[in-house]
PDB file of C-alpha atoms in Angstrom:
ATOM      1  CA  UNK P1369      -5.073  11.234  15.249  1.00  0.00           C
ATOM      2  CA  UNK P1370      -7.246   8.968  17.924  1.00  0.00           C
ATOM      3  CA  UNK P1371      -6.563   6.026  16.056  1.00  0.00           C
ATOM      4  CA  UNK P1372      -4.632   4.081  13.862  1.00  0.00           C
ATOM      5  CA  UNK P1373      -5.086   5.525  10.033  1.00  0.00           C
ATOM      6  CA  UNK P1374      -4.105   3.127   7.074  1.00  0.00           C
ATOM      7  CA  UNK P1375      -3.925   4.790   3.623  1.00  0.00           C
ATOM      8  CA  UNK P1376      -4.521   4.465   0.518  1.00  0.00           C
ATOM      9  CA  UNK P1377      -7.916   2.721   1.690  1.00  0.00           C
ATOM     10  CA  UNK P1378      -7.824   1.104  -1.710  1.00  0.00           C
ATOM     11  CA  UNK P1379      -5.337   0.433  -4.372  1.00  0.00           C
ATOM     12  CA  UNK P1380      -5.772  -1.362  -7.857  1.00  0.00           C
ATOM     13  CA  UNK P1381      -2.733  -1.928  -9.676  1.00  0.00           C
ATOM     14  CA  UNK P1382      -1.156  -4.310 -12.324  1.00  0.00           C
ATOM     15  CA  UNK P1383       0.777  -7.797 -11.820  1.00  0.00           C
ATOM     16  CA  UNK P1384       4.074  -6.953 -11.561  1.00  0.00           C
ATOM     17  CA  UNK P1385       4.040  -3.350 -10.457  1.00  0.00           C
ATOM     18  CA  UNK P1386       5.886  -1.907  -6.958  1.00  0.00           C
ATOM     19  CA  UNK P1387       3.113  -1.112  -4.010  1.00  0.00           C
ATOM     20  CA  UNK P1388       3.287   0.892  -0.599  1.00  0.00           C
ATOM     21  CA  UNK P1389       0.954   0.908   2.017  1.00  0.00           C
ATOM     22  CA  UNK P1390       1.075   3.453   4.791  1.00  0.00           C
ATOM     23  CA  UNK P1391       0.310   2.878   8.401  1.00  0.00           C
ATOM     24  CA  UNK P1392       0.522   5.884  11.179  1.00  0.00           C
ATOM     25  CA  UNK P1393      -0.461   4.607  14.883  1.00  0.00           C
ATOM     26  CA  UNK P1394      -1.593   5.807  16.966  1.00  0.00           C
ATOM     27  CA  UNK P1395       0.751   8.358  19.301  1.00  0.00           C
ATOM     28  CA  UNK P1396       2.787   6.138  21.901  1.00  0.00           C
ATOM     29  CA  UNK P1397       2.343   3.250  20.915  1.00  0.00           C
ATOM     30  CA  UNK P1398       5.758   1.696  20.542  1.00  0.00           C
ATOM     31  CA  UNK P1399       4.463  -2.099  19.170  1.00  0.00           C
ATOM     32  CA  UNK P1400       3.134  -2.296  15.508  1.00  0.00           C
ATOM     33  CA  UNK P1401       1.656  -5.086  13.822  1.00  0.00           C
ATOM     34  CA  UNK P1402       0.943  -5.817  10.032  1.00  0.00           C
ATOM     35  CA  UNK P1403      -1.613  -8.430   9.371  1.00  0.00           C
ATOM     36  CA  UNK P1404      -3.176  -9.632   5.798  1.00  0.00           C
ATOM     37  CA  UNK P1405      -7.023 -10.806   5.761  1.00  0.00           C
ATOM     38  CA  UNK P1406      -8.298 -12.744   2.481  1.00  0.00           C
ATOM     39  CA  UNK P1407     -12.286 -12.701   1.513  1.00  0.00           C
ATOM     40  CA  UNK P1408     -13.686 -14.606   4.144  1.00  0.00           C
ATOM     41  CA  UNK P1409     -10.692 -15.749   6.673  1.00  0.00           C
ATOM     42  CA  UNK P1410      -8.915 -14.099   9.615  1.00  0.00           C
ATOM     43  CA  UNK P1411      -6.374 -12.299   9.866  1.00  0.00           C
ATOM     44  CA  UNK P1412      -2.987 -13.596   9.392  1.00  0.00           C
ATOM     45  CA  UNK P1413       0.801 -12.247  10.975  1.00  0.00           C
ATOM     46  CA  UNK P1414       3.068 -10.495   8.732  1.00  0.00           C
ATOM     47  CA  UNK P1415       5.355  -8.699  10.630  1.00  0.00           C
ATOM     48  CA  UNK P1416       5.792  -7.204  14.193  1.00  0.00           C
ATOM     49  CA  UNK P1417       8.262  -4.158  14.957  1.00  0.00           C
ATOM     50  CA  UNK P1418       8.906  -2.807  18.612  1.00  0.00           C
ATOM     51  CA  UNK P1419      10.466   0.626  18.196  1.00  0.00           C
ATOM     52  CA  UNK P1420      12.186   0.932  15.099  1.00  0.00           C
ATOM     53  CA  UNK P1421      12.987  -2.488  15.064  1.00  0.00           C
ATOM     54  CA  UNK P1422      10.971  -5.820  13.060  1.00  0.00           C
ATOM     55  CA  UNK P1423      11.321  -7.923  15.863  1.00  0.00           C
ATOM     56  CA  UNK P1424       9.268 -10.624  14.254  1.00  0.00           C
ATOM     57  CA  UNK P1425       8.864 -11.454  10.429  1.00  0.00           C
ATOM     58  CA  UNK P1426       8.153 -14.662  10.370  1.00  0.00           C
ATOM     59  CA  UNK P1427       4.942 -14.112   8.306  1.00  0.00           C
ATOM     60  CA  UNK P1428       6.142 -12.199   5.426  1.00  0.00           C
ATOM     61  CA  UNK P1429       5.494 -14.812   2.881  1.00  0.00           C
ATOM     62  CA  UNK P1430       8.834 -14.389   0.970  1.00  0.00           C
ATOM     63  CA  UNK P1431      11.337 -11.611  -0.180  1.00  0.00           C
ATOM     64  CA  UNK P1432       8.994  -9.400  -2.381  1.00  0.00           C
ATOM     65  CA  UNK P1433       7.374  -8.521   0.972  1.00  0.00           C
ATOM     66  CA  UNK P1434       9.583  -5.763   3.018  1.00  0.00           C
ATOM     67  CA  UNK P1435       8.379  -3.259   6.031  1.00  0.00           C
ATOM     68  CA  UNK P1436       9.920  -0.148   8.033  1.00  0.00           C
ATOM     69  CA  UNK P1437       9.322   1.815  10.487  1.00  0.00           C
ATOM     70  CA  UNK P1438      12.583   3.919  10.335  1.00  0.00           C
ATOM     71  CA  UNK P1439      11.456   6.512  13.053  1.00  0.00           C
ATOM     72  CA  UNK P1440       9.519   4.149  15.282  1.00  0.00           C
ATOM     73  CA  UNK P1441       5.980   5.968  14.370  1.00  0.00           C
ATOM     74  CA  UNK P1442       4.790   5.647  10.853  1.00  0.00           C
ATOM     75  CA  UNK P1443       5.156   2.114   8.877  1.00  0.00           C
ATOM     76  CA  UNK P1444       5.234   1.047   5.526  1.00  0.00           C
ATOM     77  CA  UNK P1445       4.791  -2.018   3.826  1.00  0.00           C
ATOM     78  CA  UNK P1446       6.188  -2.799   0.189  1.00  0.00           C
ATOM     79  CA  UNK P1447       5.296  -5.230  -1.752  1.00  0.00           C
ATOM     80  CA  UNK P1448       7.792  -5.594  -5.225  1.00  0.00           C
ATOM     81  CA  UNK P1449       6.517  -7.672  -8.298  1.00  0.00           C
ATOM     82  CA  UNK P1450       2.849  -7.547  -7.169  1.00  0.00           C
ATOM     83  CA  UNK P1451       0.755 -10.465  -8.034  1.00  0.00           C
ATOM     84  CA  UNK P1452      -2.568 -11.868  -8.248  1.00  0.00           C
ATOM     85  CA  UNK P1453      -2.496 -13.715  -4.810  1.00  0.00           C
ATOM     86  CA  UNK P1454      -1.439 -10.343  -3.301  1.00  0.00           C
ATOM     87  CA  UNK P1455      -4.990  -9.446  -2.900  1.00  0.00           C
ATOM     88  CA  UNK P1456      -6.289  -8.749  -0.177  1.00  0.00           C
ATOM     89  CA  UNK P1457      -7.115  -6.113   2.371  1.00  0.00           C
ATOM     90  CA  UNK P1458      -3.778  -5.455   4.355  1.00  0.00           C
ATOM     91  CA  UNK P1459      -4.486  -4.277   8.066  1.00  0.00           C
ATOM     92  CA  UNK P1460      -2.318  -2.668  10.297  1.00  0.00           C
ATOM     93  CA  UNK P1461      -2.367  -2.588  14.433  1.00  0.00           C
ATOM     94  CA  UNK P1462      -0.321  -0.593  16.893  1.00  0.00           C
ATOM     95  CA  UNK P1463      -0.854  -1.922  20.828  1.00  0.00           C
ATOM     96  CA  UNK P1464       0.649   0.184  24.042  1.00  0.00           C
ATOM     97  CA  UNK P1465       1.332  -3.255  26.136  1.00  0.00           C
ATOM     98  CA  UNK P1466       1.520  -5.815  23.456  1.00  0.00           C
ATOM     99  CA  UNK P1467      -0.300  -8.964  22.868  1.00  0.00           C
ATOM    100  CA  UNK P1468       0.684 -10.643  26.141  1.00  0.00           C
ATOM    101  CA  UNK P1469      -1.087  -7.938  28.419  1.00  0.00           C
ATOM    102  CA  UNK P1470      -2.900  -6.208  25.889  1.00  0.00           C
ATOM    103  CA  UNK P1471      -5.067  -5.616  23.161  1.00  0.00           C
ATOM    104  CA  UNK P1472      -4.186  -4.476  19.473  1.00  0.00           C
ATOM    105  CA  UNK P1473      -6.005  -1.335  18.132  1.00  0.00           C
ATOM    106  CA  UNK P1474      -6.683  -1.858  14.176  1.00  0.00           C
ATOM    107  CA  UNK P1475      -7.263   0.408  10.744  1.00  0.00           C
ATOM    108  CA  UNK P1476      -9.715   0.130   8.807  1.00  0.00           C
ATOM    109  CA  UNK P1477      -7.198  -1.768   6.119  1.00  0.00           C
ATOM    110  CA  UNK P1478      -5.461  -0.751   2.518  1.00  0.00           C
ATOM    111  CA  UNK P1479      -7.764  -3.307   0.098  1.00  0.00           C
ATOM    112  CA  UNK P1480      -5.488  -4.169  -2.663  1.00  0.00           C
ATOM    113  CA  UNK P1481      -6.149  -5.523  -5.824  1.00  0.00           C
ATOM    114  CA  UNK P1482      -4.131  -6.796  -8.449  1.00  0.00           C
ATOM    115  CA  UNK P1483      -5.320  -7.267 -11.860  1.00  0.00           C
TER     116      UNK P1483
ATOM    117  CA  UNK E1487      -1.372 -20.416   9.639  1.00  0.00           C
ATOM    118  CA  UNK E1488      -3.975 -20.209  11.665  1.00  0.00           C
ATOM    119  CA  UNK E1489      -4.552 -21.509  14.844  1.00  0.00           C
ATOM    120  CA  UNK E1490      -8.282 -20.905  16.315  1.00  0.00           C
ATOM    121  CA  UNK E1491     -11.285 -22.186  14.811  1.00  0.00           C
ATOM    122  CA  UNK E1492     -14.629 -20.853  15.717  1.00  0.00           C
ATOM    123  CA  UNK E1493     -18.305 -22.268  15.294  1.00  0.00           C
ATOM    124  CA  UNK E1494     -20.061 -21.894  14.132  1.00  0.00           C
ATOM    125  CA  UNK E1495     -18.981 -20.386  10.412  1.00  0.00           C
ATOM    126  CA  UNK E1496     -22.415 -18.175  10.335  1.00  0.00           C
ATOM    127  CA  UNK E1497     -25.349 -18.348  12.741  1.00  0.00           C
ATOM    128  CA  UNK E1498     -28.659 -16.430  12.417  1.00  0.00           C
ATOM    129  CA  UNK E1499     -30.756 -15.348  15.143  1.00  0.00           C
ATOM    130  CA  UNK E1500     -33.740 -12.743  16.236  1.00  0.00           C
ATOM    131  CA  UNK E1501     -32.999  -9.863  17.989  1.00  0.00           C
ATOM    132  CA  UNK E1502     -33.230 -10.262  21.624  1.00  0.00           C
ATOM    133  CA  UNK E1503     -32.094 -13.799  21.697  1.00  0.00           C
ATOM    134  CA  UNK E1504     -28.799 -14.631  23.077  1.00  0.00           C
ATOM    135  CA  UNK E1505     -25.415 -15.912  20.713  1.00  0.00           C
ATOM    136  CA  UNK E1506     -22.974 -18.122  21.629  1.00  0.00           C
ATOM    137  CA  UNK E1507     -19.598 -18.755  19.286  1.00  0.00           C
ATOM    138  CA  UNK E1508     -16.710 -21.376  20.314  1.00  0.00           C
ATOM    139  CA  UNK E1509     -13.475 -21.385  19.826  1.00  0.00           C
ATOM    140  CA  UNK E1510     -11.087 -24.309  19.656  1.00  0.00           C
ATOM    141  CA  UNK E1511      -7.260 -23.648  19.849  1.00  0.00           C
ATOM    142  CA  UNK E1512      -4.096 -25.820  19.469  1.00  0.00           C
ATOM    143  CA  UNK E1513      -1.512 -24.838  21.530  1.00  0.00           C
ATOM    144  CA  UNK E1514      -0.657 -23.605  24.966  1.00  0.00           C
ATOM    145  CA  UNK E1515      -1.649 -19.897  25.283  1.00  0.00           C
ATOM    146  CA  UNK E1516      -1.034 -16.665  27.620  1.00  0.00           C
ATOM    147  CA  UNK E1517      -4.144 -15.131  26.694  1.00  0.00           C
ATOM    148  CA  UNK E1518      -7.155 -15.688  24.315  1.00  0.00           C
ATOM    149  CA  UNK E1519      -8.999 -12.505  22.737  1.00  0.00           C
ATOM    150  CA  UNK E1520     -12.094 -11.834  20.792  1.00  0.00           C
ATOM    151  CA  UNK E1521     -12.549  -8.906  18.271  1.00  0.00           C
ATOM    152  CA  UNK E1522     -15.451  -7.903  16.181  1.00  0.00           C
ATOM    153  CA  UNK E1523     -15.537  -6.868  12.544  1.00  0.00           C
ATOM    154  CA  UNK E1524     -18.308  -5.380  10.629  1.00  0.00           C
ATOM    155  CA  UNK E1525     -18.486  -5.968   7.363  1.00  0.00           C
ATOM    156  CA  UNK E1526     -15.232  -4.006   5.596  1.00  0.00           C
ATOM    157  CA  UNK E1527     -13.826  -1.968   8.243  1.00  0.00           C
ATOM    158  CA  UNK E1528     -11.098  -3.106  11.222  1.00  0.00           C
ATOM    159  CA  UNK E1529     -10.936  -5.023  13.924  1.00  0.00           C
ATOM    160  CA  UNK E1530     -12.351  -3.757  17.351  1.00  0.00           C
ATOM    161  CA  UNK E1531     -10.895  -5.694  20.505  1.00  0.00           C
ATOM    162  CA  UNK E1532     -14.046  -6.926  22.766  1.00  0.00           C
ATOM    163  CA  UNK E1533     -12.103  -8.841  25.743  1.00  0.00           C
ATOM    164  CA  UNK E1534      -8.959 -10.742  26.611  1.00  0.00           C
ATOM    165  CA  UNK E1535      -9.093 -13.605  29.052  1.00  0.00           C
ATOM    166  CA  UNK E1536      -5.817 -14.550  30.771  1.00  0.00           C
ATOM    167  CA  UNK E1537      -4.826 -18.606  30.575  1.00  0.00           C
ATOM    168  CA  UNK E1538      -5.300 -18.161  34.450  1.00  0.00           C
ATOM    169  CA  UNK E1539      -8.689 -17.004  34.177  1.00  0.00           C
ATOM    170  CA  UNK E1540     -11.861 -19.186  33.039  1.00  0.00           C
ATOM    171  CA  UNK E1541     -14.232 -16.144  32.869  1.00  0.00           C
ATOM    172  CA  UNK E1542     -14.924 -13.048  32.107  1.00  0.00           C
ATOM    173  CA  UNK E1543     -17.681 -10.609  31.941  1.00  0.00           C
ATOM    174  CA  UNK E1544     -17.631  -7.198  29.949  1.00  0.00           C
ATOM    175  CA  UNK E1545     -21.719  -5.509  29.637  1.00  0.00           C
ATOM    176  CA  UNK E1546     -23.655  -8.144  27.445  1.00  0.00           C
ATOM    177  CA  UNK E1547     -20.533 -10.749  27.110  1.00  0.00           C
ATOM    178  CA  UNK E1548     -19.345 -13.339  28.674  1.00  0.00           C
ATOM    179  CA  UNK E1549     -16.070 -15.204  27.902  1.00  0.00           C
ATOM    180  CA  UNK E1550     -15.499 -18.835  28.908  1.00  0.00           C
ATOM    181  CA  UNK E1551     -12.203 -20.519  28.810  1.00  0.00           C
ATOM    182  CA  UNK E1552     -11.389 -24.256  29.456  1.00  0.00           C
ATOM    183  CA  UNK E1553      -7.345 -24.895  29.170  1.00  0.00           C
ATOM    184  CA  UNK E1554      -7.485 -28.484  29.393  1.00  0.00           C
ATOM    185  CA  UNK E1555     -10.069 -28.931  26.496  1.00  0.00           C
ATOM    186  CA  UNK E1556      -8.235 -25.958  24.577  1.00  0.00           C
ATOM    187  CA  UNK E1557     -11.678 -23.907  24.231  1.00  0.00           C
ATOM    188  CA  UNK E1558     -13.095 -20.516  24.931  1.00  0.00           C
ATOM    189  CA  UNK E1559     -16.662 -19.250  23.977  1.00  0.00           C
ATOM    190  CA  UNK E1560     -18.285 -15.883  23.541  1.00  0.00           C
ATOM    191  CA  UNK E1561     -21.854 -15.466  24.469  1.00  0.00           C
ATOM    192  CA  UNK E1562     -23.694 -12.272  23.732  1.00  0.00           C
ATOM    193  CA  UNK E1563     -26.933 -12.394  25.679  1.00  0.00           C
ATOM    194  CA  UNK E1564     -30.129 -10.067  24.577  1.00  0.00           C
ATOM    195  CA  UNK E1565     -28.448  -9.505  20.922  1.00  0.00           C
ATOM    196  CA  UNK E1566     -29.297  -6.303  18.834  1.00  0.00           C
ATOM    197  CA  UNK E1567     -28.993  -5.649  15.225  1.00  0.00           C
ATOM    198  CA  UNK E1568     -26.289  -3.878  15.279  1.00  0.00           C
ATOM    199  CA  UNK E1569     -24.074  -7.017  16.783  1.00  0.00           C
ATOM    200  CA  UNK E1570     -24.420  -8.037  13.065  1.00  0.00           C
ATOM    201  CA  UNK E1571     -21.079  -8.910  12.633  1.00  0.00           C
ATOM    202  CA  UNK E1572     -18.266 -11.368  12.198  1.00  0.00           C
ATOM    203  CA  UNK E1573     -16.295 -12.681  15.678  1.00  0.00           C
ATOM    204  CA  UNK E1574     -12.938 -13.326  15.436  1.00  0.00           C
ATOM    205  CA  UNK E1575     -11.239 -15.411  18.489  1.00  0.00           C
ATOM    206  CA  UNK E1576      -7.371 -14.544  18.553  1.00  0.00           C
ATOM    207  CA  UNK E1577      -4.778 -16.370  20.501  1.00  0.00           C
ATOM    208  CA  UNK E1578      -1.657 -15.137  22.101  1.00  0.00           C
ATOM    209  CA  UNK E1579       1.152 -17.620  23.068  1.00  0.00           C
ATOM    210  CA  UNK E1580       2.973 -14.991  24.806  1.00  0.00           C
ATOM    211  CA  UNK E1581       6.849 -16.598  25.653  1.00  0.00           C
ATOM    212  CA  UNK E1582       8.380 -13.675  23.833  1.00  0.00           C
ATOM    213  CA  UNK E1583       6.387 -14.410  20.959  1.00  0.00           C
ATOM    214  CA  UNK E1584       4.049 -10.951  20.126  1.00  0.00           C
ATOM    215  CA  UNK E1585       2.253 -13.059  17.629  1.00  0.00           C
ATOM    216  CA  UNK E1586      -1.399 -12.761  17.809  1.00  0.00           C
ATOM    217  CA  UNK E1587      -2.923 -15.744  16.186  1.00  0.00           C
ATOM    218  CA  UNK E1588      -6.613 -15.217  14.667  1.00  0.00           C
ATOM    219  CA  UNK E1589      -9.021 -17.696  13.841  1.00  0.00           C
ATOM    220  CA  UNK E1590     -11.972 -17.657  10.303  1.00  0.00           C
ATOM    221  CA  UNK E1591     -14.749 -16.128  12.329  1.00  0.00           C
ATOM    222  CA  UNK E1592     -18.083 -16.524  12.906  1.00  0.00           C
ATOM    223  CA  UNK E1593     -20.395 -14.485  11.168  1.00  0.00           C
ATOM    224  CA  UNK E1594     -23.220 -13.441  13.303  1.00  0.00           C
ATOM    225  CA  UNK E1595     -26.296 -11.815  11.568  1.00  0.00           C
ATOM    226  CA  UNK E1596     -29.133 -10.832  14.303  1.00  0.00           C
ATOM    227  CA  UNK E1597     -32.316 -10.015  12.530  1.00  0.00           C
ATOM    228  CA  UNK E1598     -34.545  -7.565  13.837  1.00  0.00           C
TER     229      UNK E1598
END
């Protein structure tokens, strides 16, 4: 597609359950970014991969949080033993240059909420 | 955490008017960026100024950017409605590092 598609666009589930979020970039685009935005602040790191490769993820906030990208095109981010604080509306990027030359192209977000 | 800080949090002007948002950062930088979000959807890149550079000019916007006072500002000049939005500043410290740090916003509603 022309630009980077995030799906589900919305997911509800229960404390406690298992939760995947998709990301597809767009075509070429070797650098991928996960980023987490709460009601009212900016967004904030997760994870970076170049290739197949997370070559920083120093903003996962601990172990439950886990992302591939096994074929260096599509991500996915899982998220085990949801809970409450886990909502939020989870935004992915993908950039052809990277952040030091570059911009970041973003979806429009997977909004998750955890009852 | 979060590095940049804009403000104002929300400012409210007529159409036509111009807008100016500031941004205050901590740390030395590579290059400083500014996206837009409406309300729900993603993040659209405006413009990127390079730590070099102290500013920029893209249509209706202008970027400033002072190093030594660790500030940049975004000025939209004859605003429209439809610039109803919320302004993100986003740092990058560049050194390896592909981490793009975003400030809260400012939320920019332009009445018409």
């Amino acid at each position: 597609g022309a630009g980077v598609s995030q799906t589900p666009s919305n997911k509800v589930t229960e404390k406690g359950k298992y939760v995947e979020l998709r990301c597809d970039p767009i075509s070429g685009h070797t650098a991928l970014y996960w980023y987490r935005q709460s009601l009212g602040q900016g967004p904030e790191f997760l994870i970076y991969f170049q290739g197949t490769g997370a070559a920083d993820d120093s903003g996962l906030p601990n172990d439950r949080f886990f992302a591939v990208r096994p074929e260096g095109s599509v991500s996915t981010l899982k998220i085990q033993r949801t809970e409450r604080g886990d909502s939020a509306v989870y935004l992915c990027a993908s950039s052809l240059t990277g952040t030091s030359t570059g911009e970041l192209f973003f979806g429009e977000g997977s909004r998750l909420t955890v009852l | 955490s979060q590095q940049g800080e804009e403000d104002p949090q929300a400012l409210s002007i007529q159409e036509g008017e111009n807008a100016t948002m500031n941004c205050s950062y901590k740390t030395s930088i590579n290059n400083l960026q500014w996206y837009r979000q409406n309300s729900g959807r993603g993040l659209v890149h405006l413009i990127l100024i390079r730590s070099n550079e102290r500013e920029k000019h893209s249509g209706r916007l202008r970027v400033t950017l002072d190093t030594s006072k660790k500030s940049s500002s975004l000025l939209i000049t004859a605003s429209r409605a439809a610039d109803t939005a919320s302004y993100f500043c986003a740092t990058a410290g560049g050194g390896g590092s592909e981490k793009l740090v975003f400030g809260k916003g400012t939320k920019l509603t332009v009445n018409p």
